[in-house]
């Protein structure tokens, strides 16, 4: 039985896993994100990403990377917890935490056959050049309207009150 812990890999483990699948003629897909507070939009997106190939690897921004990209108050959930939750999803086959602001170097080390990003990132897909140069493709996913981590945080503050209101 596969456990969430066994799906959380180092970059070296993920590359060896990818190489094994590629040798079997299977395609590894890759996507990345913070996935701070998991919501329906995330799960819809991840299921779509998994359908683009035979296995899905998720690059998960480290806590430091999330803080740099999203601000001092984020992440809400730490990287260990976010990685465990992500690895618990049936559509996710591997999780690799990365500390850089964007995943280009990680993508270059894993070399997935398909790179998936949301259409909100159509203007810039980090790692596109690496994937396409190695014969892979980029797929843009539709977003789920009204579903976002920021929206979830705003709703919690609306219902339970923000610190400024206390």
Short mmCIF file of N, CA, C and O in Angstrom, two decimals, residues 2-10 13-15 17-18 21 28-31 46 50 55-60 83 86-97 110:
data_model
loop_
_atom_site.label_atom_id
_atom_site.label_comp_id
_atom_site.label_asym_id
_atom_site.label_seq_id
_atom_site.Cartn_x
_atom_site.Cartn_y
_atom_site.Cartn_z
N UNK A 2 0.56 2.18 -0.87
CA UNK A 2 1.30 3.43 -0.94
C UNK A 2 0.82 4.36 0.17
O UNK A 2 -0.38 4.56 0.34
N UNK A 3 1.75 4.93 0.90
CA UNK A 3 1.41 5.88 1.96
C UNK A 3 1.73 7.29 1.49
O UNK A 3 2.56 7.48 0.58
N UNK A 4 1.10 8.31 2.11
CA UNK A 4 1.46 9.69 1.75
C UNK A 4 2.95 9.95 1.91
O UNK A 4 3.57 10.58 1.06
N UNK A 5 3.54 9.43 2.97
CA UNK A 5 4.97 9.66 3.22
C UNK A 5 5.83 9.11 2.08
O UNK A 5 6.84 9.72 1.74
N UNK A 6 5.42 8.00 1.49
CA UNK A 6 6.23 7.40 0.42
C UNK A 6 6.13 8.20 -0.88
O UNK A 6 6.96 8.02 -1.77
N UNK A 7 5.13 9.06 -0.99
CA UNK A 7 4.98 9.90 -2.19
C UNK A 7 5.78 11.19 -2.09
O UNK A 7 5.95 11.89 -3.08
N UNK A 8 6.23 11.55 -0.90
CA UNK A 8 7.01 12.78 -0.71
C UNK A 8 8.47 12.44 -0.98
O UNK A 8 9.07 11.62 -0.28
N UNK A 9 9.02 13.05 -2.03
CA UNK A 9 10.33 12.65 -2.53
C UNK A 9 11.31 13.81 -2.58
O UNK A 9 10.91 14.97 -2.68
N UNK A 10 12.58 13.46 -2.59
CA UNK A 10 13.62 14.43 -2.92
C UNK A 10 13.62 14.58 -4.44
O UNK A 10 13.04 13.75 -5.15
N UNK A 13 15.07 11.41 -5.93
CA UNK A 13 14.11 10.30 -5.93
C UNK A 13 13.06 10.49 -7.02
O UNK A 13 12.68 9.53 -7.70
N UNK A 14 12.61 11.72 -7.19
CA UNK A 14 11.60 12.01 -8.21
C UNK A 14 12.16 11.75 -9.61
O UNK A 14 11.46 11.23 -10.48
N UNK A 15 13.40 12.10 -9.84
CA UNK A 15 14.00 11.87 -11.15
C UNK A 15 14.15 10.37 -11.42
O UNK A 15 13.86 9.89 -12.53
N UNK A 17 12.32 8.01 -10.17
CA UNK A 17 10.94 7.56 -10.36
C UNK A 17 10.47 7.88 -11.78
O UNK A 17 9.92 7.04 -12.47
N UNK A 18 10.75 9.10 -12.21
CA UNK A 18 10.38 9.53 -13.58
C UNK A 18 11.10 8.68 -14.62
O UNK A 18 10.51 8.25 -15.60
N UNK A 21 9.47 5.25 -14.88
CA UNK A 21 8.21 5.31 -15.62
C UNK A 21 8.45 5.54 -17.10
O UNK A 21 7.79 4.92 -17.95
N UNK A 28 5.13 11.17 -17.25
CA UNK A 28 4.98 11.89 -15.99
C UNK A 28 4.57 13.32 -16.29
O UNK A 28 5.17 14.00 -17.13
N UNK A 29 3.52 13.75 -15.61
CA UNK A 29 3.05 15.13 -15.69
C UNK A 29 3.57 15.88 -14.47
O UNK A 29 3.84 15.26 -13.43
N UNK A 30 3.69 17.18 -14.60
CA UNK A 30 4.20 18.00 -13.50
C UNK A 30 3.37 19.28 -13.41
O UNK A 30 3.03 19.89 -14.42
N UNK A 31 3.07 19.65 -12.19
CA UNK A 31 2.52 20.97 -11.92
C UNK A 31 3.10 21.44 -10.60
O UNK A 31 3.77 20.67 -9.90
N UNK A 46 -5.88 19.57 -10.00
CA UNK A 46 -4.96 18.43 -9.86
C UNK A 46 -5.50 17.19 -10.57
O UNK A 46 -4.73 16.45 -11.18
N UNK A 50 -3.56 15.29 -13.63
CA UNK A 50 -3.28 13.85 -13.61
C UNK A 50 -3.79 13.17 -14.88
O UNK A 50 -3.18 12.23 -15.38
N UNK A 55 1.14 9.66 -14.63
CA UNK A 55 1.48 9.91 -13.23
C UNK A 55 1.66 11.41 -13.05
O UNK A 55 2.03 12.12 -13.99
N UNK A 56 1.40 11.89 -11.84
CA UNK A 56 1.50 13.33 -11.57
C UNK A 56 2.47 13.61 -10.44
O UNK A 56 2.32 13.07 -9.33
N UNK A 57 3.42 14.46 -10.73
CA UNK A 57 4.36 14.98 -9.73
C UNK A 57 4.00 16.43 -9.45
O UNK A 57 3.83 17.22 -10.38
N UNK A 58 3.87 16.77 -8.18
CA UNK A 58 3.57 18.14 -7.78
C UNK A 58 4.79 18.76 -7.13
O UNK A 58 5.32 18.22 -6.15
N UNK A 59 5.24 19.88 -7.68
CA UNK A 59 6.27 20.69 -7.05
C UNK A 59 5.59 21.62 -6.07
O UNK A 59 4.73 22.41 -6.46
N UNK A 60 5.93 21.49 -4.81
CA UNK A 60 5.27 22.26 -3.75
C UNK A 60 6.22 23.33 -3.23
O UNK A 60 7.33 23.01 -2.78
N UNK A 83 2.57 19.13 2.20
CA UNK A 83 3.08 17.99 1.43
C UNK A 83 2.30 16.72 1.78
O UNK A 83 1.95 15.94 0.89
N UNK A 86 -1.20 16.95 0.21
CA UNK A 86 -1.08 16.79 -1.24
C UNK A 86 -0.81 15.32 -1.58
O UNK A 86 -1.44 14.76 -2.49
N UNK A 87 0.10 14.67 -0.86
CA UNK A 87 0.45 13.28 -1.12
C UNK A 87 -0.69 12.33 -0.77
O UNK A 87 -0.69 11.18 -1.21
N UNK A 88 -1.65 12.77 0.00
CA UNK A 88 -2.80 11.95 0.37
C UNK A 88 -3.85 11.88 -0.73
O UNK A 88 -4.74 11.02 -0.68
N UNK A 89 -3.75 12.76 -1.71
CA UNK A 89 -4.72 12.76 -2.80
C UNK A 89 -4.44 11.62 -3.77
O UNK A 89 -3.29 11.41 -4.16
N UNK A 90 -5.47 10.94 -4.20
CA UNK A 90 -5.31 9.83 -5.13
C UNK A 90 -4.76 10.22 -6.47
O UNK A 90 -4.09 9.41 -7.13
N UNK A 91 -5.00 11.45 -6.89
CA UNK A 91 -4.52 11.89 -8.21
C UNK A 91 -3.05 12.29 -8.20
O UNK A 91 -2.46 12.51 -9.25
N UNK A 92 -2.45 12.40 -7.03
CA UNK A 92 -1.05 12.82 -6.91
C UNK A 92 -0.18 11.61 -6.64
O UNK A 92 -0.42 10.85 -5.70
N UNK A 93 0.85 11.44 -7.47
CA UNK A 93 1.74 10.29 -7.34
C UNK A 93 3.07 10.62 -6.67
O UNK A 93 3.73 9.73 -6.13
N UNK A 94 3.47 11.89 -6.71
CA UNK A 94 4.73 12.31 -6.09
C UNK A 94 4.65 13.79 -5.74
O UNK A 94 3.99 14.56 -6.44
N UNK A 95 5.33 14.15 -4.65
CA UNK A 95 5.41 15.54 -4.21
C UNK A 95 6.87 15.85 -3.93
O UNK A 95 7.55 15.08 -3.25
N UNK A 96 7.33 16.97 -4.46
CA UNK A 96 8.69 17.43 -4.21
C UNK A 96 8.61 18.89 -3.75
O UNK A 96 8.06 19.73 -4.45
N UNK A 97 9.14 19.17 -2.57
CA UNK A 97 9.17 20.54 -2.05
C UNK A 97 10.38 21.25 -2.65
O UNK A 97 11.48 20.68 -2.70
N UNK A 110 13.77 17.03 -13.15
CA UNK A 110 12.82 15.91 -13.27
C UNK A 110 12.50 15.58 -14.73
O UNK A 110 12.33 14.43 -15.09
#
